[in-house]
Tab-separated table of C-alpha atoms and ligand atoms in Angstrom:
chain	number	residue	atom	x	y	z
A	1	MET	CA	2.961	-3.514	-15.676
A	2	ALA	CA	0.269	-5.908	-14.693
A	3	LYS	CA	-1.618	-7.575	-11.925
A	4	ILE	CA	-0.926	-11.295	-12.089
A	5	THR	CA	-3.657	-13.681	-11.009
A	6	LEU	CA	-3.126	-17.348	-10.228
A	7	ASP	CA	-6.440	-19.107	-10.451
A	8	ASN	CA	-6.739	-22.640	-9.076
A	9	LEU	CA	-3.162	-23.210	-10.128
A	10	ALA	CA	-1.310	-26.466	-9.458
A	11	HIS	CA	1.476	-28.382	-11.100
A	12	SER	CA	2.755	-31.932	-11.175
A	13	TYR	CA	5.738	-33.053	-13.225
A	14	LEU	CA	4.181	-36.521	-13.398
A	15	PRO	CA	1.928	-37.379	-16.343
A	16	LYS	CA	-0.704	-38.946	-14.091
A	17	PRO	CA	-0.529	-37.454	-10.585
A	18	GLU	CA	-2.476	-39.537	-8.100
A	19	SER	CA	-2.252	-37.758	-4.786
A	20	GLU	CA	-1.333	-34.335	-3.447
A	21	ASP	CA	2.202	-35.601	-2.850
A	22	ASP	CA	2.642	-35.886	-6.611
A	23	PHE	CA	2.261	-32.114	-7.017
A	24	ALA	CA	5.400	-29.954	-6.945
A	25	LEU	CA	3.016	-27.018	-6.624
A	26	LYS	CA	-0.164	-27.574	-4.637
A	27	GLU	CA	-3.345	-25.732	-5.477
A	28	LEU	CA	-2.924	-21.994	-5.219
A	29	ASN	CA	-5.094	-18.907	-5.677
A	30	HIS	CA	-3.344	-15.577	-5.466
A	31	ASP	CA	-3.181	-12.070	-6.931
A	32	TRP	CA	0.202	-10.397	-7.291
A	33	ALA	CA	-0.736	-6.722	-7.068
A	34	ASP	CA	0.366	-4.452	-9.874
A	35	GLY	CA	3.571	-2.639	-8.984
A	36	GLU	CA	4.343	-4.491	-5.769
A	37	ALA	CA	7.734	-6.009	-4.875
A	38	TYR	CA	7.400	-9.585	-3.649
A	39	ALA	CA	9.900	-12.080	-2.363
A	40	LEU	CA	9.158	-15.765	-2.835
A	41	LEU	CA	10.920	-17.468	0.053
A	42	GLY	CA	11.377	-21.120	0.900
A	43	ALA	CA	13.892	-23.938	1.237
A	44	SER	CA	15.427	-25.601	-1.796
A	45	GLY	CA	12.971	-27.906	-3.581
A	46	CYS	CA	9.778	-26.311	-2.223
A	47	GLY	CA	8.514	-25.275	-5.667
A	48	LYS	CA	9.690	-21.668	-6.091
A	49	SER	CA	11.154	-22.083	-9.589
A	50	THR	CA	8.173	-24.166	-10.649
A	51	LEU	CA	5.851	-21.314	-9.722
A	52	LEU	CA	8.036	-18.654	-11.336
A	53	ASN	CA	8.371	-20.634	-14.562
A	54	ILE	CA	4.604	-21.004	-14.765
A	55	ILE	CA	4.213	-17.227	-14.436
A	56	SER	CA	6.817	-16.615	-17.137
A	57	GLY	CA	5.445	-19.262	-19.476
A	58	LEU	CA	8.416	-21.620	-19.463
A	59	LEU	CA	6.124	-24.204	-17.936
A	60	ILE	CA	2.466	-24.939	-18.677
A	61	PRO	CA	0.657	-25.793	-15.411
A	62	SER	CA	-1.158	-29.094	-15.176
A	63	GLN	CA	-4.128	-27.308	-13.606
A	64	GLY	CA	-5.554	-23.788	-13.410
A	65	ARG	CA	-4.965	-20.478	-15.114
A	66	VAL	CA	-2.553	-17.542	-15.131
A	67	LEU	CA	-4.056	-14.117	-15.879
A	68	PHE	CA	-2.246	-10.851	-16.636
A	69	ASP	CA	-4.636	-7.965	-15.925
A	70	GLY	CA	-7.507	-10.383	-16.334
A	71	ARG	CA	-6.305	-11.776	-19.674
A	72	ASP	CA	-5.742	-15.532	-19.744
A	73	VAL	CA	-2.090	-16.171	-20.697
A	74	THR	CA	-1.865	-19.764	-19.448
A	75	MET	CA	-0.996	-21.082	-22.893
A	76	ALA	CA	0.781	-17.945	-24.170
A	77	PRO	CA	4.500	-18.292	-24.904
A	78	THR	CA	7.010	-16.340	-22.819
A	79	ALA	CA	7.644	-13.697	-25.490
A	80	GLU	CA	3.977	-12.768	-25.610
A	81	ARG	CA	3.814	-12.201	-21.864
A	82	ASN	CA	6.240	-9.308	-22.027
A	83	ILE	CA	8.202	-10.096	-18.905
A	84	ALA	CA	11.871	-10.178	-18.001
A	85	GLN	CA	13.288	-13.146	-16.109
A	86	VAL	CA	16.729	-13.498	-14.556
A	87	PHE	CA	17.949	-16.937	-13.580
A	88	GLN	CA	20.355	-18.272	-10.984
A	89	PHE	CA	23.114	-18.778	-13.540
A	90	PRO	CA	24.226	-16.390	-16.293
A	91	VAL	CA	22.508	-16.368	-19.663
A	92	VAL	CA	24.673	-14.176	-21.913
A	93	TYR	CA	25.852	-14.132	-25.512
A	94	ASP	CA	29.560	-14.876	-25.265
A	95	THR	CA	30.445	-13.451	-28.672
A	96	MET	CA	28.743	-10.123	-27.970
A	97	THR	CA	30.201	-7.277	-25.959
A	98	VAL	CA	28.780	-6.298	-22.602
A	99	GLU	CA	27.067	-3.405	-24.350
A	100	GLY	CA	25.649	-5.697	-27.042
A	101	ASN	CA	24.269	-8.010	-24.378
A	102	LEU	CA	22.628	-5.212	-22.452
A	103	ALA	CA	21.173	-3.648	-25.595
A	104	PHE	CA	19.839	-6.940	-26.938
A	105	PRO	CA	16.413	-7.004	-25.241
A	106	LEU	CA	15.793	-3.433	-26.461
A	107	LYS	CA	16.971	-4.066	-30.048
A	108	ASN	CA	14.857	-7.149	-30.081
A	109	ARG	CA	11.767	-5.050	-29.337
A	110	GLY	CA	12.639	-2.596	-32.109
A	111	ILE	CA	13.581	0.302	-29.802
A	112	ALA	CA	15.360	3.184	-31.571
A	113	PRO	CA	19.158	3.270	-31.100
A	114	ALA	CA	18.959	6.806	-29.710
A	115	GLU	CA	16.853	5.474	-26.844
A	116	ILE	CA	18.953	2.370	-26.364
A	117	ALA	CA	22.305	4.031	-25.671
A	118	PRO	CA	21.325	6.056	-22.583
A	119	ARG	CA	19.345	3.177	-21.120
A	120	VAL	CA	22.309	0.807	-21.552
A	121	GLN	CA	24.582	3.376	-19.904
A	122	LYS	CA	22.239	3.662	-16.968
A	123	VAL	CA	21.949	-0.077	-16.428
A	124	ALA	CA	25.713	-0.529	-16.829
A	125	ALA	CA	26.148	1.947	-13.984
A	126	MET	CA	23.628	0.052	-11.841
A	127	ILE	CA	25.571	-3.187	-12.208
A	128	GLY	CA	28.945	-1.432	-11.921
A	129	MET	CA	30.193	-2.298	-15.432
A	130	GLU	CA	30.332	1.111	-17.140
A	131	ASP	CA	34.027	0.729	-17.897
A	132	GLN	CA	33.672	-2.731	-19.457
A	133	LEU	CA	30.999	-2.030	-22.061
A	134	SER	CA	33.200	-2.761	-25.051
A	135	ARG	CA	34.581	-6.053	-23.689
A	136	LYS	CA	33.401	-9.357	-25.089
A	137	ALA	CA	31.368	-11.362	-22.584
A	138	ARG	CA	33.568	-14.376	-23.305
A	139	GLY	CA	36.329	-14.573	-20.726
A	140	LEU	CA	34.502	-12.600	-18.058
A	141	THR	CA	34.081	-14.233	-14.651
A	142	ALA	CA	30.800	-15.997	-13.761
A	143	ASP	CA	30.175	-13.138	-11.388
A	144	ALA	CA	30.490	-10.501	-14.135
A	145	LYS	CA	28.358	-12.573	-16.509
A	146	GLN	CA	25.635	-12.815	-13.908
A	147	LYS	CA	25.707	-9.052	-13.498
A	148	ILE	CA	25.156	-8.782	-17.260
A	149	SER	CA	22.200	-11.166	-16.949
A	150	LEU	CA	20.770	-8.970	-14.216
A	151	GLY	CA	21.333	-5.894	-16.363
A	152	ARG	CA	19.525	-7.514	-19.273
A	153	GLY	CA	16.618	-8.234	-16.952
A	154	MET	CA	16.495	-4.612	-15.813
A	155	VAL	CA	17.050	-2.833	-19.114
A	156	ARG	CA	13.492	-2.729	-20.456
A	157	GLU	CA	11.110	-0.265	-18.878
A	158	ASP	CA	7.910	-1.526	-20.505
A	159	VAL	CA	7.685	-5.028	-19.026
A	160	ASN	CA	4.600	-6.475	-17.329
A	161	ALA	CA	6.718	-7.958	-14.566
A	162	LEU	CA	10.294	-8.668	-13.542
A	163	LEU	CA	11.027	-12.157	-12.263
A	164	PHE	CA	14.264	-13.021	-10.482
A	165	ASP	CA	15.122	-16.613	-9.610
A	166	GLU	CA	17.879	-16.556	-6.965
A	167	PRO	CA	19.826	-14.110	-9.153
A	168	LEU	CA	22.588	-13.339	-6.666
A	169	THR	CA	23.689	-16.911	-5.929
A	170	VAL	CA	26.964	-16.688	-7.855
A	171	ILE	CA	27.626	-13.060	-6.908
A	172	ASP	CA	30.399	-12.088	-4.552
A	173	PRO	CA	28.956	-11.386	-1.044
A	174	HIS	CA	29.910	-7.698	-0.862
A	175	MET	CA	28.427	-7.064	-4.316
A	176	LYS	CA	25.169	-8.807	-3.343
A	177	TRP	CA	24.139	-6.013	-1.049
A	178	GLU	CA	24.912	-3.387	-3.681
A	179	LEU	CA	22.924	-5.187	-6.389
A	180	ARG	CA	19.963	-5.751	-4.114
A	181	THR	CA	19.963	-2.037	-3.361
A	182	GLN	CA	19.955	-1.340	-7.105
A	183	LEU	CA	17.001	-3.677	-7.607
A	184	LYS	CA	15.070	-1.866	-4.893
A	185	LYS	CA	15.898	1.452	-6.508
A	186	LEU	CA	14.727	0.121	-9.864
A	187	HIS	CA	11.460	-0.806	-8.203
A	188	ARG	CA	11.095	2.650	-6.670
A	189	ASP	CA	11.869	4.372	-9.968
A	190	PHE	CA	9.690	2.293	-12.277
A	191	GLY	CA	7.175	0.535	-10.025
A	192	HIS	CA	7.319	-2.773	-11.863
A	193	THR	CA	5.615	-5.810	-10.436
A	194	MET	CA	8.615	-7.767	-9.151
A	195	ILE	CA	8.926	-11.303	-7.863
A	196	TYR	CA	12.252	-12.152	-6.316
A	197	VAL	CA	12.902	-15.798	-5.468
A	198	THR	CA	15.315	-16.614	-2.678
A	199	HIS	CA	15.962	-19.174	0.050
A	200	ASP	CA	17.622	-16.484	2.172
A	201	GLN	CA	15.343	-14.783	4.701
A	202	THR	CA	17.548	-11.688	5.011
A	203	GLU	CA	17.413	-11.184	1.258
A	204	ALA	CA	13.640	-11.659	1.237
A	205	LEU	CA	12.941	-9.412	4.197
A	206	THR	CA	15.167	-6.570	2.988
A	207	PHE	CA	13.956	-6.653	-0.619
A	208	ALA	CA	10.227	-7.068	-0.471
A	209	ASP	CA	7.087	-5.240	0.604
A	210	LYS	CA	5.401	-8.629	0.873
A	211	VAL	CA	6.978	-12.018	1.402
A	212	VAL	CA	5.364	-15.173	0.051
A	213	VAL	CA	6.589	-18.135	2.083
A	214	MET	CA	6.483	-21.567	0.458
A	215	HIS	CA	6.889	-24.918	2.115
A	216	ASP	CA	6.611	-28.289	0.485
A	217	GLY	CA	4.835	-27.063	-2.666
A	218	ARG	CA	2.427	-24.870	-0.780
A	219	VAL	CA	2.187	-21.156	-0.097
A	220	VAL	CA	1.915	-21.094	3.690
A	221	GLN	CA	1.816	-17.343	4.281
A	222	ILE	CA	1.864	-14.040	2.432
A	223	GLY	CA	2.654	-11.062	4.587
A	224	THR	CA	4.845	-8.143	5.473
A	225	PRO	CA	8.098	-8.977	7.256
A	226	GLN	CA	6.453	-7.783	10.478
A	227	GLU	CA	3.422	-10.057	10.039
A	228	LEU	CA	5.682	-13.038	9.398
A	229	PHE	CA	7.599	-12.254	12.529
A	230	GLU	CA	4.710	-11.515	14.866
A	231	ARG	CA	2.011	-13.871	13.592
A	232	PRO	CA	3.487	-16.806	11.691
A	233	ALA	CA	0.535	-18.545	10.050
A	234	HIS	CA	2.319	-21.902	10.008
A	235	THR	CA	4.975	-23.437	12.250
A	236	PHE	CA	7.302	-23.545	9.225
A	237	VAL	CA	7.193	-19.736	8.959
A	238	GLY	CA	7.976	-19.490	12.657
A	239	TYR	CA	10.928	-21.790	12.266
A	240	PHE	CA	12.235	-20.518	8.919
A	241	ILE	CA	12.025	-16.800	9.681
A	242	GLY	CA	13.907	-15.377	12.615
A	243	SER	CA	17.270	-16.262	14.010
A	244	PRO	CA	16.966	-18.485	15.917
A	245	GLY	CA	13.478	-19.498	14.796
A	246	MET	CA	10.351	-19.825	16.900
A	247	ASN	CA	10.280	-22.282	19.828
A	248	LEU	CA	7.460	-24.813	19.795
A	249	PHE	CA	5.994	-26.543	22.839
A	250	ASP	CA	3.463	-29.359	22.801
A	251	ALA	CA	0.534	-28.244	24.895
A	252	GLN	CA	-3.029	-28.913	25.980
A	253	ILE	CA	-5.345	-25.972	25.882
A	254	GLU	CA	-8.470	-25.270	27.818
A	255	GLY	CA	-10.027	-21.883	27.269
A	256	ASN	CA	-7.475	-19.240	28.197
A	257	ARG	CA	-4.993	-21.613	29.839
A	258	ALA	CA	-2.473	-24.084	28.552
A	259	ARG	CA	-0.577	-26.924	30.108
A	260	ILE	CA	2.961	-27.613	29.010
A	261	GLY	CA	4.114	-30.669	30.924
A	262	GLU	CA	3.449	-29.877	34.580
A	263	ALA	CA	3.310	-26.120	34.090
A	264	THR	CA	0.187	-24.043	33.569
A	265	ILE	CA	0.330	-20.944	31.429
A	266	ASP	CA	-2.055	-18.050	31.184
A	267	LEU	CA	-2.631	-17.355	27.494
A	268	GLY	CA	-4.313	-13.976	27.877
A	269	ALA	CA	-7.061	-15.031	25.433
A	270	ARG	CA	-9.307	-18.006	24.771
A	271	TYR	CA	-8.555	-20.526	22.034
A	272	ALA	CA	-10.340	-23.508	20.553
A	273	ALA	CA	-7.678	-25.823	19.156
A	274	THR	CA	-7.873	-29.488	18.216
A	275	GLY	CA	-5.374	-31.943	16.753
A	276	ARG	CA	-1.685	-31.587	17.634
A	277	VAL	CA	-1.650	-28.400	19.665
A	278	GLN	CA	1.546	-26.408	20.062
A	279	ILE	CA	2.483	-23.082	21.534
A	280	GLY	CA	4.927	-21.070	19.463
A	281	VAL	CA	7.045	-18.396	21.130
A	282	ARG	CA	9.877	-16.516	19.459
A	283	PRO	CA	13.162	-16.322	21.409
A	284	GLU	CA	12.593	-12.578	21.838
A	285	PHE	CA	9.504	-13.217	24.006
A	286	ILE	CA	10.987	-15.670	26.507
A	287	THR	CA	12.128	-14.563	29.954
A	288	LEU	CA	14.162	-16.366	32.566
A	289	SER	CA	13.572	-16.497	36.317
A	290	THR	CA	14.560	-18.380	39.433
A	291	GLY	CA	11.740	-20.330	41.076
A	292	GLY	CA	8.111	-19.260	40.904
A	293	ALA	CA	5.770	-19.886	38.016
A	294	GLY	CA	6.878	-21.002	34.564
A	295	ILE	CA	8.301	-23.981	32.748
A	296	PRO	CA	11.301	-25.737	34.320
A	297	ALA	CA	14.415	-25.148	32.209
A	298	ARG	CA	18.177	-24.955	32.651
A	299	VAL	CA	20.666	-22.814	30.791
A	300	SER	CA	22.902	-25.059	28.729
A	301	ARG	CA	24.840	-22.563	26.619
A	302	ILE	CA	25.164	-18.818	26.032
A	303	GLU	CA	26.205	-17.489	22.623
A	304	ASP	CA	27.270	-13.878	22.360
A	305	VAL	CA	26.374	-12.718	18.869
A	306	GLY	CA	27.212	-9.050	19.331
A	307	ARG	CA	23.975	-7.088	19.445
A	308	HIS	CA	22.441	-9.576	21.874
A	309	LYS	CA	22.959	-12.963	23.469
A	310	ILE	CA	21.321	-16.220	22.466
A	311	VAL	CA	20.653	-18.384	25.497
A	312	ARG	CA	20.103	-22.088	24.821
A	313	LEU	CA	18.071	-23.876	27.456
A	314	ASP	CA	17.131	-27.422	28.183
A	315	ALA	CA	13.439	-27.692	29.056
A	316	GLY	CA	12.724	-31.300	29.946
A	317	GLY	CA	14.897	-32.602	27.132
A	318	SER	CA	13.866	-30.113	24.447
A	319	GLU	CA	16.078	-27.239	23.402
A	320	VAL	CA	14.619	-23.774	23.824
A	321	SER	CA	16.271	-20.599	22.545
A	322	MET	CA	15.935	-17.235	24.190
A	323	ILE	CA	17.301	-13.849	23.192
A	324	ALA	CA	18.652	-11.669	25.971
A	325	ALA	CA	19.860	-8.091	25.723
A	326	GLU	CA	23.630	-7.552	25.677
A	327	GLY	CA	23.905	-6.353	29.301
A	328	GLU	CA	21.171	-8.572	30.763
A	329	PRO	CA	22.492	-10.841	33.537
A	330	ILE	CA	21.826	-14.575	33.189
A	331	PRO	CA	21.640	-15.908	36.784
A	332	ALA	CA	23.411	-19.237	37.214
A	333	ASP	CA	20.527	-20.599	39.305
A	334	ALA	CA	17.784	-19.610	36.830
A	335	ASP	CA	15.433	-22.555	36.445
A	336	ARG	CA	12.175	-21.304	34.914
A	337	ILE	CA	11.120	-19.736	31.636
A	338	SER	CA	7.964	-17.807	30.914
A	339	PHE	CA	6.410	-16.156	27.890
A	340	ALA	CA	5.408	-12.571	27.231
A	341	PRO	CA	1.666	-12.850	26.436
A	342	GLU	CA	1.954	-10.806	23.211
A	343	GLY	CA	4.533	-13.300	21.949
A	344	ILE	CA	2.283	-16.349	22.235
A	345	ASN	CA	0.919	-18.054	19.104
A	346	ILE	CA	-1.198	-21.205	19.156
A	347	TYR	CA	-0.937	-23.889	16.444
A	348	ALA	CA	-3.172	-26.841	15.669
A	349	ASP	CA	-1.604	-29.347	13.266
A	350	ASP	CA	0.951	-26.663	12.309
A	351	TRP	CA	-1.557	-23.935	11.367
A	352	ARG	CA	-2.063	-20.895	13.547
A	353	VAL	CA	-5.295	-20.683	15.515
A	354	ALA	CA	-6.533	-17.150	16.138
A	355	PRO	CA	-7.702	-16.297	19.656
A	356	GLN	CA	-11.467	-16.154	19.988
A	357	GLY	CA	-12.664	-12.700	19.063
A	358	GLU	CA	-9.733	-12.092	16.692
A	359	GLU	CA	-11.019	-14.371	13.910
A	360	ALA	CA	-13.402	-11.735	12.613
A	361	ALA	CA	-10.615	-9.145	12.339
B	401	ADP	P1	12.892	-24.669	-5.773
B	401	ADP	O1	13.047	-23.714	-6.917
B	401	ADP	O2	12.087	-24.130	-4.637
B	401	ADP	O3	14.196	-25.203	-5.291
B	401	ADP	P2	11.666	-26.428	-7.760
B	401	ADP	O4	10.467	-25.702	-8.233
B	401	ADP	O5	12.866	-26.393	-8.629
B	401	ADP	O6	12.036	-25.940	-6.285
B	401	ADP	O7	11.304	-27.941	-7.509
B	401	ADP	C1	10.137	-28.350	-6.824
B	401	ADP	C2	10.039	-29.861	-6.884
B	401	ADP	O8	9.818	-30.274	-8.227
B	401	ADP	C3	11.304	-30.586	-6.440
B	401	ADP	O9	10.914	-31.749	-5.757
B	401	ADP	C4	12.003	-30.913	-7.725
B	401	ADP	O10	12.781	-32.068	-7.596
B	401	ADP	C5	10.840	-31.135	-8.686
B	401	ADP	N1	11.192	-30.756	-10.066
B	401	ADP	C6	11.655	-29.561	-10.482
B	401	ADP	N2	11.845	-29.529	-11.814
B	401	ADP	C7	11.472	-30.745	-12.266
B	401	ADP	C8	11.426	-31.346	-13.566
B	401	ADP	N3	11.785	-30.685	-14.659
B	401	ADP	N4	10.998	-32.622	-13.626
B	401	ADP	C9	10.620	-33.301	-12.537
B	401	ADP	N5	10.644	-32.797	-11.281
B	401	ADP	C10	11.065	-31.535	-11.143
B	402	MG	MG1	14.775	-22.952	-7.803
C-alpha cells in the first residue's frame, strides 16, 4: 500500500496547449493518504478517467509528477506501479474459465498455487460466482464478465492501490449494492488505498471516507460527505450533491447583512465578498411563513417523495426548492421564505467565502 502524491499535475490531450481551457486536467496538488477509501465524483467528461489513468500509468501527464511513497513513478509503466485497476467495461480472457481469469493476476506475479486456490475461492464468493468457477468466460453475460473483472481487481492482496473506474455501470441495479458492500468490506479487511470513480453521488457518499469532487477538469473540493453537505466549497458541489441541490440567490452583502432583491437577511456573521456574490442554502434549511420578514415566494408544486416532501417555490421568477417534513403543513397562503442561519453559505464567483473569524480555523 502506498501514499500517492500528485505534484503540480496537469494534463492536456493537445500537443501544444495554449490556455487553461486546453487542459482536461487542470493543475492539481494532492496526497491520497495510505489506506484511505476515496471516491472521485463528477459529471461525465470532467476528467475523472484522465486522472485515474495518470495514477495507474496508462497516461503520461503533460505536466507534473506522480509519487508513490515519495518515489517518482511518473514515467514508470503500469506493471511497475503494482496497482490493480478495474474499468467500466469488462476486461476478461474469453477462452479461460472464471477460475483461470481470477487466478491470472496471482499466477502472473508468481504466487504459489497453494496460495492461489483459497484466494480465488474467497473472491469468487465476494462476487457471487462460486458455482461458476469452471465455466468459460465466453458466453457469460456482460454483467457476469464485469463481476469477473472486479474479482480480478480484488484478488491480489499486495497492491499499492486499487483503482475503480465506474466499475458498476453495466451491473444489474440490485447487484450494485451488494458489490459495493463487498468493496467496502475488502477495504476494511485489507486497508488498501482505494480510489473509486463514479458520477453517482449516492455511490460516492456510501463508499468513501473522503470524496474528491471534480468539475470541468478541476478538483473543487475534497471532504467527508458531511463537509460536502454542510460547507460546499464551490457552487458546483452545492448543486451536484444533495437532492435537490443547493439553492443559489444573487445577493449584495454588507458586513453581516445581505440583500436579496428587496429583502434584507441577517447572516449571523460578517463576510467580505467581491465579484458575483451568491447565497447558497440547501433545501433542508429553508422555512416557509405567511407575511413578516423573508423573501417573497409562492408555492408552485409539492412533491411527496416518501420520507419527506419537496416543495418547489417561485421566488421572483427563480425556482427555489425546500424540504419539509412528512407531516409538516404547507399553508396555502404562505408567501415568504427564510433561511436557518447555520444553513447559509456565501459564494463569490462560485467559491465559498468563509465568515470573518472562521478563516483561521
Ligand atoms: P470522465 O472520465 O470524467 O468522463 P475523461 O477524463 O474521460 O472524463 O475526459 C475528460 C476530457 O478529456 C473530456 O473533454 C474528454 O473528451 C477528453 N478526452 C478524454 N480522453 C481523450 C483522448 N484520448 N483524447 C482527447 N481527448 C480526450
Ligand atoms: Mg470516465
